[in-house]
XYZ file of C-alpha atoms in Angstrom:
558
model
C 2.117 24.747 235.480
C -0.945 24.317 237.298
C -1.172 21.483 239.927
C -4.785 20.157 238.358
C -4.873 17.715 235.757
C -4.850 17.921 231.651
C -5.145 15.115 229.414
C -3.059 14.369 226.347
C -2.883 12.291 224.243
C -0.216 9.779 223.001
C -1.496 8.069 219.965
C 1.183 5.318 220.352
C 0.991 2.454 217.962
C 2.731 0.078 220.645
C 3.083 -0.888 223.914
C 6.494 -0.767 225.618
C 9.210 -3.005 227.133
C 9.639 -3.427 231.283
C 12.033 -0.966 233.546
C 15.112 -2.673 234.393
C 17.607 -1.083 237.279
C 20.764 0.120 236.762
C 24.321 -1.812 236.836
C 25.826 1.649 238.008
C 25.560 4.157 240.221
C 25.044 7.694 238.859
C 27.791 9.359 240.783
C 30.250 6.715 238.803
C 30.093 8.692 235.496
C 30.545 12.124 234.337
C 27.454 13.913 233.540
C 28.235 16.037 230.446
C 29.511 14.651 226.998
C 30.711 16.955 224.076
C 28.468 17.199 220.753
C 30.819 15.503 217.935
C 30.927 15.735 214.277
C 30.991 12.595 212.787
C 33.732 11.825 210.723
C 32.497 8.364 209.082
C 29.932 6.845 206.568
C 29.500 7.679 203.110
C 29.766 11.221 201.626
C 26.520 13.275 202.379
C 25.468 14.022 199.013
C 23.364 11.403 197.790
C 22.992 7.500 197.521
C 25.036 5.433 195.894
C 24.543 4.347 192.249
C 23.365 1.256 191.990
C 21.920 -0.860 188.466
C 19.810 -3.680 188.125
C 22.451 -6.459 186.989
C 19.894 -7.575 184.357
C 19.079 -4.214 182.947
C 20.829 -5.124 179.689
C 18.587 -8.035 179.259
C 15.359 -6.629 180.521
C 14.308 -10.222 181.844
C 10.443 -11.214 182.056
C 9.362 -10.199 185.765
C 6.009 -12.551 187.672
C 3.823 -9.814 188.640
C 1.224 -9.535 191.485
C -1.022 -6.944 191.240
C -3.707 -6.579 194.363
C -6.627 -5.011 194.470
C -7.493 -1.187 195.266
C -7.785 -0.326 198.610
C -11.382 0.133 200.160
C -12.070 3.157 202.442
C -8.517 4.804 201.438
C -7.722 8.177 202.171
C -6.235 10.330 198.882
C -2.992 8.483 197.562
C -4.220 4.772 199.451
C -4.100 3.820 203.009
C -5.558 5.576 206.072
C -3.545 8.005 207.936
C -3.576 8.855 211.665
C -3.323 12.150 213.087
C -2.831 13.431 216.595
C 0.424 13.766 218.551
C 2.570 10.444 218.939
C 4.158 8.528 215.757
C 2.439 9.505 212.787
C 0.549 6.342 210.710
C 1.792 6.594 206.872
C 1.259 3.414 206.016
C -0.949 0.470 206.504
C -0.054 -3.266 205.862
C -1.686 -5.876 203.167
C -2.159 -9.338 203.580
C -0.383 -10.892 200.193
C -3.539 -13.516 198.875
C -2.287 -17.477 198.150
C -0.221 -18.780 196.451
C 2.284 -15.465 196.966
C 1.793 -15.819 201.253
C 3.119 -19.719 200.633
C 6.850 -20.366 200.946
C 8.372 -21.292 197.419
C 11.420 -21.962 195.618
C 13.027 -19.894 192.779
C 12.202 -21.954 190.572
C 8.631 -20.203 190.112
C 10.822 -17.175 188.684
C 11.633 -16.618 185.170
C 15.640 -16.800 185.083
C 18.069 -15.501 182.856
C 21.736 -16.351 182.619
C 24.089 -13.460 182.877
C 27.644 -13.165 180.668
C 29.197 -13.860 183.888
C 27.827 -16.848 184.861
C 24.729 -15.479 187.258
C 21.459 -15.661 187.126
C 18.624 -12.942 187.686
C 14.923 -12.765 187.844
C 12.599 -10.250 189.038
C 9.793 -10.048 190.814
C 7.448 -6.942 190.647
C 4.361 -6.050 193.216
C 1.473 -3.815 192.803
C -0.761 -1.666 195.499
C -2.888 0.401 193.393
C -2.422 4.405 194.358
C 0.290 3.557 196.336
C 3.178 6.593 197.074
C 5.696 4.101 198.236
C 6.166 0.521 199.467
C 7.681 -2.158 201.402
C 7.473 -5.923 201.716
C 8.247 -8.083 204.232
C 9.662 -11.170 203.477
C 10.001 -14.859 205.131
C 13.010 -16.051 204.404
C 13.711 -20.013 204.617
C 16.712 -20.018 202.158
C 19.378 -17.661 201.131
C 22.390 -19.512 199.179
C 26.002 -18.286 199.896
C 26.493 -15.153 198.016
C 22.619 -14.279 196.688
C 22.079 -10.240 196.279
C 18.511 -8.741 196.398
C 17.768 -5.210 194.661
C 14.917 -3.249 195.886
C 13.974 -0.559 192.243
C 10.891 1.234 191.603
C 9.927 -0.194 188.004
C 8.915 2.933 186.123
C 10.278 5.743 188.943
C 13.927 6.627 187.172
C 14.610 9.371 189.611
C 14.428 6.764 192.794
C 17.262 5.123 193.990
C 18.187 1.330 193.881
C 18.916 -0.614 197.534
C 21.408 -3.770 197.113
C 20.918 -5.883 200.249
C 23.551 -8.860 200.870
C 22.654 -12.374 202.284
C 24.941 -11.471 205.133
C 22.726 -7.854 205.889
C 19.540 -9.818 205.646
C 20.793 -12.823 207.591
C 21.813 -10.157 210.412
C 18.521 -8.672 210.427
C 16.791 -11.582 211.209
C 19.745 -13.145 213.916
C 19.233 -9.443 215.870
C 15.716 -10.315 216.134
C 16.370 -13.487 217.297
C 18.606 -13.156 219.578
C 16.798 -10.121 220.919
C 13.085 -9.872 220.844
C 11.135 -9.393 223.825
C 9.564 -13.275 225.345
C 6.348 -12.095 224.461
C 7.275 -11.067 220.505
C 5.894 -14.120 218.328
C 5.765 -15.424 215.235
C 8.005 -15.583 212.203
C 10.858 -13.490 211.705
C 10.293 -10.621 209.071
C 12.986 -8.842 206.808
C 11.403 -5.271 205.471
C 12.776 -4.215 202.772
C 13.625 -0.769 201.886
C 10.667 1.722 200.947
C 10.797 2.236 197.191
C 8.625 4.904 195.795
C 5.589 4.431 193.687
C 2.642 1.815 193.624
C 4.892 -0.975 192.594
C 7.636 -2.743 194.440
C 10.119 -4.433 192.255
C 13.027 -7.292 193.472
C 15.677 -8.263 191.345
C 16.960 -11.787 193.125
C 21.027 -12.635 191.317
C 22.359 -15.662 192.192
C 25.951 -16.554 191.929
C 27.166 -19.677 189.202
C 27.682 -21.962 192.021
C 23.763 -21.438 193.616
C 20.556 -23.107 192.309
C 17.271 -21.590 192.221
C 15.520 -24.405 194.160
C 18.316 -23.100 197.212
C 16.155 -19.495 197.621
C 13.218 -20.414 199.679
C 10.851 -17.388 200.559
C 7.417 -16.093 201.505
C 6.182 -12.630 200.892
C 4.433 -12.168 204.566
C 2.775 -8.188 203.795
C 3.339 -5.304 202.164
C 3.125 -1.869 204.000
C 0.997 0.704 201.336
C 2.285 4.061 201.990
C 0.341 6.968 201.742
C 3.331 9.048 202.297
C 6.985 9.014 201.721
C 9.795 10.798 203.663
C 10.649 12.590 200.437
C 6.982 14.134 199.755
C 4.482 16.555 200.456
C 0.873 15.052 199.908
C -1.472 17.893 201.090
C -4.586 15.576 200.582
C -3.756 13.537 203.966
C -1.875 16.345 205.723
C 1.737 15.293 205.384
C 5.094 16.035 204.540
C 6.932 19.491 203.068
C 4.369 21.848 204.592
C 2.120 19.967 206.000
C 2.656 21.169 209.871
C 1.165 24.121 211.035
C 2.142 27.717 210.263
C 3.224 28.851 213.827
C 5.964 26.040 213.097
C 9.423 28.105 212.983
C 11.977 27.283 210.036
C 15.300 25.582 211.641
C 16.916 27.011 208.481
C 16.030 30.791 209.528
C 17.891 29.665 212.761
C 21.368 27.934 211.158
C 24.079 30.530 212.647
C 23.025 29.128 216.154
C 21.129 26.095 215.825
C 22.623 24.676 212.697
C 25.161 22.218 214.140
C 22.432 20.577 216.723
C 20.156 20.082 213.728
C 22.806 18.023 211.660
C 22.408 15.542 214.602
C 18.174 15.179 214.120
C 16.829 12.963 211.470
C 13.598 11.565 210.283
C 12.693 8.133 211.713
C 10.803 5.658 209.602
C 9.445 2.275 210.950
C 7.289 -0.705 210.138
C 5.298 -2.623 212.939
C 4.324 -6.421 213.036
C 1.439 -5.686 211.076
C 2.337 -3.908 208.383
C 1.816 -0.007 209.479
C 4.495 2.148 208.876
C 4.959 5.310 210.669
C 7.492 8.267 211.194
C 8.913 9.937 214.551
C 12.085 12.523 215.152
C 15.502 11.296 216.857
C 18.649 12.643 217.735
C 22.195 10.952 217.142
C 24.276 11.440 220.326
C 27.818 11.158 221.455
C 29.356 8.862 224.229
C 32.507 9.640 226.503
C 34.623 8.184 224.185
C 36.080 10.418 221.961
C 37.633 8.306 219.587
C 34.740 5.709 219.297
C 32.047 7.002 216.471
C 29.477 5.179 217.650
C 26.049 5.694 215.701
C 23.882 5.697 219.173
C 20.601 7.398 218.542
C 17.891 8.598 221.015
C 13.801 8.351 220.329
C 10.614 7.640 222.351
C 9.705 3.960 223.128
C 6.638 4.633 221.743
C 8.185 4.826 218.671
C 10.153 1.924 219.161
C 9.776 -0.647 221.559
C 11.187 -3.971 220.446
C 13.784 -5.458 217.767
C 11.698 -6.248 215.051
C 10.686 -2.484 215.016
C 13.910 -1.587 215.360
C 15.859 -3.598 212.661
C 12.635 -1.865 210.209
C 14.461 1.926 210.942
C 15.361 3.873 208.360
C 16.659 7.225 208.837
C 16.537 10.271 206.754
C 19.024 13.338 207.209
C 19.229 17.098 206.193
C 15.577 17.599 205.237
C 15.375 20.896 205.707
C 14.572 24.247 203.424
C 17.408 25.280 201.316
C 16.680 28.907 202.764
C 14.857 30.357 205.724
C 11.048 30.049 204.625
C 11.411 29.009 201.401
C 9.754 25.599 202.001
C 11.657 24.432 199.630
C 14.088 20.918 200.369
C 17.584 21.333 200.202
C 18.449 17.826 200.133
C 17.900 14.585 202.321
C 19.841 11.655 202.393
C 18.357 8.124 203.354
C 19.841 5.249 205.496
C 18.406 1.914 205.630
C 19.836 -1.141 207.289
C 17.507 -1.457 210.808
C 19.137 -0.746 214.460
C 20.278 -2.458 217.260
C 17.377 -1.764 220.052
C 19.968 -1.649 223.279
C 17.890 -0.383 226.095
C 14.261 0.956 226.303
C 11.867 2.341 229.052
C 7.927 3.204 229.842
C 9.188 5.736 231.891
C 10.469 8.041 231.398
C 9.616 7.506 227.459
C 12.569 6.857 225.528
C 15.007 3.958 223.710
C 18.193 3.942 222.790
C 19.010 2.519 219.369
C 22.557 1.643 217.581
C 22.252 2.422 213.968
C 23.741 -0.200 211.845
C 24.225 1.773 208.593
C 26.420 4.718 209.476
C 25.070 7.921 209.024
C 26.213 9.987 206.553
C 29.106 12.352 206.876
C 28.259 15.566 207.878
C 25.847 14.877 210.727
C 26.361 15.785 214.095
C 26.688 13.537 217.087
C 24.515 15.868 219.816
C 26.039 16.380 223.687
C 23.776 15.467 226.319
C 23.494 16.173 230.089
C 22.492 13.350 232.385
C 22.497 15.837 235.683
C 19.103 16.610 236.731
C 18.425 19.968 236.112
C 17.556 23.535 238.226
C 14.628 24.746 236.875
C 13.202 26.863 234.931
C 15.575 26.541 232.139
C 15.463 27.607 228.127
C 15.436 25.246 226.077
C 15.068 24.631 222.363
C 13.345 21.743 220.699
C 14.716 20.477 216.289
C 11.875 18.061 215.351
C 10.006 16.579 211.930
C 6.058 17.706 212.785
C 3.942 15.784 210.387
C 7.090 14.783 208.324
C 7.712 18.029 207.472
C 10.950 20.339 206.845
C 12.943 20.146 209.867
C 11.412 22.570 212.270
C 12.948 24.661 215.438
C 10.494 25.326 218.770
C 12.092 27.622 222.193
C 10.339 27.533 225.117
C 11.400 27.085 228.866
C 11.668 23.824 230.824
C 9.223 24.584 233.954
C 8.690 21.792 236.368
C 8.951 18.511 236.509
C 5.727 16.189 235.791
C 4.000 12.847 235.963
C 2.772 10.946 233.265
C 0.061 8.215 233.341
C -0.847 7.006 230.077
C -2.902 3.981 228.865
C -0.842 2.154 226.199
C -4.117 0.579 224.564
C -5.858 3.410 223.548
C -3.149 5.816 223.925
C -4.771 8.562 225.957
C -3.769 9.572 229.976
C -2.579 12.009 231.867
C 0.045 14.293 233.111
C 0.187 16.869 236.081
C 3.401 18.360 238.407
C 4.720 16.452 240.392
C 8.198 16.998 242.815
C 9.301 13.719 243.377
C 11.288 10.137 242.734
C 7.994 9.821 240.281
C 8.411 12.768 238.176
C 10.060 11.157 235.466
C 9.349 14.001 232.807
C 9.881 17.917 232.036
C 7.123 20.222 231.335
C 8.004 22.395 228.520
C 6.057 25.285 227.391
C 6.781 26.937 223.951
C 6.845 30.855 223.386
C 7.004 29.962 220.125
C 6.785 26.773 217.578
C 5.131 23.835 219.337
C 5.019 19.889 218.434
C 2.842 17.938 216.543
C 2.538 14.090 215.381
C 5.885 13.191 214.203
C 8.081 15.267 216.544
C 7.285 12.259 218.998
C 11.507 11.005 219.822
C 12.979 14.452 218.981
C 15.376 15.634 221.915
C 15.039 19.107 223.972
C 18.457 20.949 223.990
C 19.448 23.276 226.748
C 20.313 26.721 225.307
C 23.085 27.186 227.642
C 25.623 24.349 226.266
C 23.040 23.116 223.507
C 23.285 19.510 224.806
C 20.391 17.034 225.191
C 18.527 16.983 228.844
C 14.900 14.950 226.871
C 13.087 13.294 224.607
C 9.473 14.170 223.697
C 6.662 11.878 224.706
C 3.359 13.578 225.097
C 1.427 16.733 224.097
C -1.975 18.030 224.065
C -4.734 16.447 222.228
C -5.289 19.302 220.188
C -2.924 20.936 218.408
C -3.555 24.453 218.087
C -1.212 27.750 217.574
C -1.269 29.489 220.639
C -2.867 27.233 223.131
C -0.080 27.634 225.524
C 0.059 23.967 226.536
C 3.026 22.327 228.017
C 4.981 18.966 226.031
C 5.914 16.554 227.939
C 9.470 15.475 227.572
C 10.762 12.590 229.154
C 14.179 12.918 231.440
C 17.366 11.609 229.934
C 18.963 12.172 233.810
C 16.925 9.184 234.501
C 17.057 6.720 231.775
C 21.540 7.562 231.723
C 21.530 5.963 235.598
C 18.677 3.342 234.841
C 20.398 1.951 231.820
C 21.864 4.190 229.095
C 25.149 4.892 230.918
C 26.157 1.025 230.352
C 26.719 2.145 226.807
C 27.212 6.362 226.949
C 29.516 6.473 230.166
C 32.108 3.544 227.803
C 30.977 0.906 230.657
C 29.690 -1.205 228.206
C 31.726 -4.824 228.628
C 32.499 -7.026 224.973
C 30.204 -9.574 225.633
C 29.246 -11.206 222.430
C 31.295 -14.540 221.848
C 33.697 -14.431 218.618
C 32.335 -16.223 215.583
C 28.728 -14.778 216.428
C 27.119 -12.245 213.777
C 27.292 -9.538 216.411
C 31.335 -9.765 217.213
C 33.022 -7.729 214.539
C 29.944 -5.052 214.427
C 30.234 -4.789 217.916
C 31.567 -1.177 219.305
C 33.715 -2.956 221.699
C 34.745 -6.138 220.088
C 35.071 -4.499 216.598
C 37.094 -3.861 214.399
C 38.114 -7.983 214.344
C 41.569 -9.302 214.010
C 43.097 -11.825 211.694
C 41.605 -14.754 212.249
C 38.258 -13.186 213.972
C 35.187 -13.112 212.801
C 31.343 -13.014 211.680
C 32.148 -9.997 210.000
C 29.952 -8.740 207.063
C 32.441 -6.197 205.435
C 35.907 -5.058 205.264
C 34.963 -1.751 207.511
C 34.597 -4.253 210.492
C 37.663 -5.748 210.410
C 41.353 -4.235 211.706
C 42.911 -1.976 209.341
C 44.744 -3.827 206.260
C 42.424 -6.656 206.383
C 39.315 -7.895 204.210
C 35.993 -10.093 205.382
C 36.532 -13.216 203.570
C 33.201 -15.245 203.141
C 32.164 -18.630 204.359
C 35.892 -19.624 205.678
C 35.413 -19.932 209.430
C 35.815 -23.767 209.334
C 39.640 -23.210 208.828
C 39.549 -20.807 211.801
C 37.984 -23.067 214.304
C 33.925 -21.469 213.354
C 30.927 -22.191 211.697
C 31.749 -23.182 207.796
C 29.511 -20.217 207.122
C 30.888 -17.804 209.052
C 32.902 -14.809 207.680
C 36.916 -14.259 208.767
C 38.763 -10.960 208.353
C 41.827 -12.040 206.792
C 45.020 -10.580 204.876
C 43.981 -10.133 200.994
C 46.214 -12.661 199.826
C 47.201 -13.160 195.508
C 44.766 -14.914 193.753
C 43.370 -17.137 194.058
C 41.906 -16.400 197.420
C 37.990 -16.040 199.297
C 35.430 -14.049 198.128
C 34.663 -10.888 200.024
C 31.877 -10.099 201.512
C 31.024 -6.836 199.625
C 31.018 -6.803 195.587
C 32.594 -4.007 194.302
């Protein structure tokens, strides 16, 4: 690469968190862990069935319709190109009353056979491909279910969300927002498809409607969803460009290491939504499945971004070239946002839904590497088909970007400060939307970067270098805490994070917050709102032994 200096460009949406030093020294850990398949989460075919509980009884839903977008690209909502996280959505203030908090009682209710109660709630962004809403919440009774439909989209699947998921949303951002992160805490629901958002709110016989207390805060209009192509704004199935190379023309070699690279969706303070690459990665544990997944920090760069993730896996072509999707399965449910740097570029997330069976759990290398080296990149350009990029690994390089306006600089650099690798494609490149998506070594095939930066034109055959930022670094800075199995159970029993913890988890008898059977101890079920017998928090959640009736409610429905 040539010593002079080339400008890129980032087109972050946000600014990043502060470099903290390591607990460990580098030399304590091994430097290589295995790639993994992972044997947990639900079957990868699909999303589970789910039915509006009122369907029967087609109840009366209060509708808010806004107005069209002004200045709207095809579809609604402006979308931003260039390398970095790519824009598909922008947020909408909600006008009074709806932004006030209110009861339930301004619903229409029904009374179920069983004793429940339902009402719905249905919003409108004109030319709208999907949606989300954030929400204020001020009161959730014991045992209330929300479901996120699509009124008048049969083909799109339902999302059930529990008290106790929403309730650990909001405690994760609590307890671990950045000082400087203001404001209200905001639950986003998950993206539903068409212009029209619908929630179903069912409350249990023993709840009143005056207990829900809520706000609606913004809705993110998308102009795109993960499962589309929409030509007119240049994204989705075939949208990248058409030196891009097929991963699925590349499965005999490559097809494992792509089973560990999904689709990352995510929702800012403001309303935007917008889409990077990731990879899920192993740890030195063998036996310890946890769901840690690499992407840039200027993807994500604080909790309340994080606990907005969803993830999408297998979108790929059924055959080599065909363009055609073979299948993709979506994960909601937010992250844990464990660690994060400004550089080297990169955060390390837990996923709190599992992903599904199937994927792979990527090996990584935290040595620093001899160079040149061949490498291979698996990335999502422009939300695209999953797409496959070789290249070699040069030199290493400095990066100086401005955060604000998302434009800087990077040139070689052999020293403590060259905290990224140069990578220069012989063929496929990167685009907006491959920003998070990990560089694998061909030798091995395990994980040495993350991508950060790339020119500020993207052109076939302009025989630029990407900038990918070094995961040697960021495992001695930080990640090894959790990677290397030095990672200490430090969250206090009775707190929401203790039975979800990788360490803590599964709970005992006796132990709790749990939020479903799958945290606690084999044999045992989460029992809801009991911890007062158990020396806890009336409203906490203890795994117990299922006794015979009668006996707790658990925390899942069946």
């Amino acid at each position: 690469m040539s010593s002079s200096e080339t400008f890129f460009r980032f087109a972050r949406i946000v600014a990043g968190a502060v470099l903290v030093p390591s607990s460990l020294p580098l030399s304590a850990h091994p430097l290589q862990a295995e790639a993994e398949l992972f044997r947990g989460g639900a079957p990868e075919t699909g999303v589970e069935i789910v039915r509006l509980r009122s369907e029967d009884l087609d109840p009366p839903a209060l509708k808010l319709e806004l107005e069209p977008l002004a200045d709207a690209a095809p579809g609604g909502g402006r979308v931003e190109s260039g390398i970095g996280p790519q824009r598909i959505g922008v947020g909408r203030d909600l006008p009074a009353p709806y932004n006030k908090t209110h009861d339930g009682s301004v619903l229409k209710w029904i009374l179920l056979d069983n004793g429940e109660r339902a009402a719905r709630l249905e919003l409108t962004s004109p030319g709208a491909q999907g949606l989300r809403v954030g929400l204020l919440i001020y009161g959730l009774p014991a045992g209330v279910e929300l479901r996120f439909y699509s009124p008048g989209v049969s083909s799109a699947p339902m999302h059930q969300v529990t008290r106790r998921e929403i309730q650990d949303h909001l405690d994760r951002q609590r307890a671990l927002r950045d000082a400087d992160e203001e404001g209200p805490l905001v639950y986003w629901s998950p993206i539903t498809l068409g212009d029209t958002l619908g929630i179903e709110f069912l409350l249990p016989p023993a709840a009143e409607p005056s207990e829900l207390r809520l706000a609606l805060a913004k809705i993110s209009h998308l102009s795109y969803t993960p499962y589309d192509a929409v030509p007119e704004v240049g994204l989705g199935i075939g949208a990248s460009l058409d030196c891009q190379l097929d991963v699925a023309c590349h499965l005999e070699r490559w097809g494992e290491v792509a089973q560990a690279v999904a689709k990352l969706v995510f929702t800012t303070g403001d309303g935007s939504t917008a889409l990077c690459s990731g990879t899920l990665v192993s740890d030195l544990d063998a036996d310890s499945q946890v769901p840690y997944f690499l992407t840039a920090n200027h993807c994500i760069s604080k909790q309340s971004e994080a606990s907005s993730v969803q993830t999408h896996w297998f979108f790929r072509a059924e055959d080599c070239d065909s363009n055609l999707p073979d299948r993709m399965v979506a994960r909601g449910g937010g992250a844990t946002l464990l660690a994060t740097l400004v550089h080297p570029d990169i955060t390390l997330l837990r996923l709190e839904h599992l992903p599904p069976r199937g994927a792979l759990m990527a090996g990584w290398d935290a040595a620093p590497r001899p160079l040149p080296a061949a490498v291979t990149g698996i990335h999502h350009p422009m939300g695209d088909l999953q797409k496959i990029s070789f290249g070699d690994m040069d030199s290493l390089a400095f990066c100086n970007i401005d955060p604000e306006i998302g434009l800087g600089y990077c040139d070689g650099l052999e020293d403590a400060e060259a905290k990224y690798y140069a990578v220069n494609y012989a063929q496929g490149l990167a685009q907006g939307g491959s920003s998070g998506s990990g560089i694998f070594l061909d030798a091995g095939q395990r994980l040495v970067g993350v991508l950060s930066a790339g020119p500020s034109i993207e052109l076939c055959g302009a025989e630029l270098p990407f900038y990918y930022s070094r995961f040697d670094l960021a495992f001695e800075r930080k990640f090894s805490r959790w990677l290397a199995g030095t990672y200490p159970c430090d969250a206090a029993p009775g707190s929401w994070a203790f039975c979800s913890d990788p360490v803590c988890g599964p709970c005992a008898e006796g132990e709790g917050d749990c939020d479903r059977d799958a945290q606690c101890q084999e044999g045992l079920v989460c029992a809801r709102d009991i911890g007062e017998a158990h020396g806890f928090e009336a409203a906490t959640d203890v795994c117990v032994v299922p006794a015979s009736p009668p006996f707790p409610a658990v925390c899942e429905r069946p």
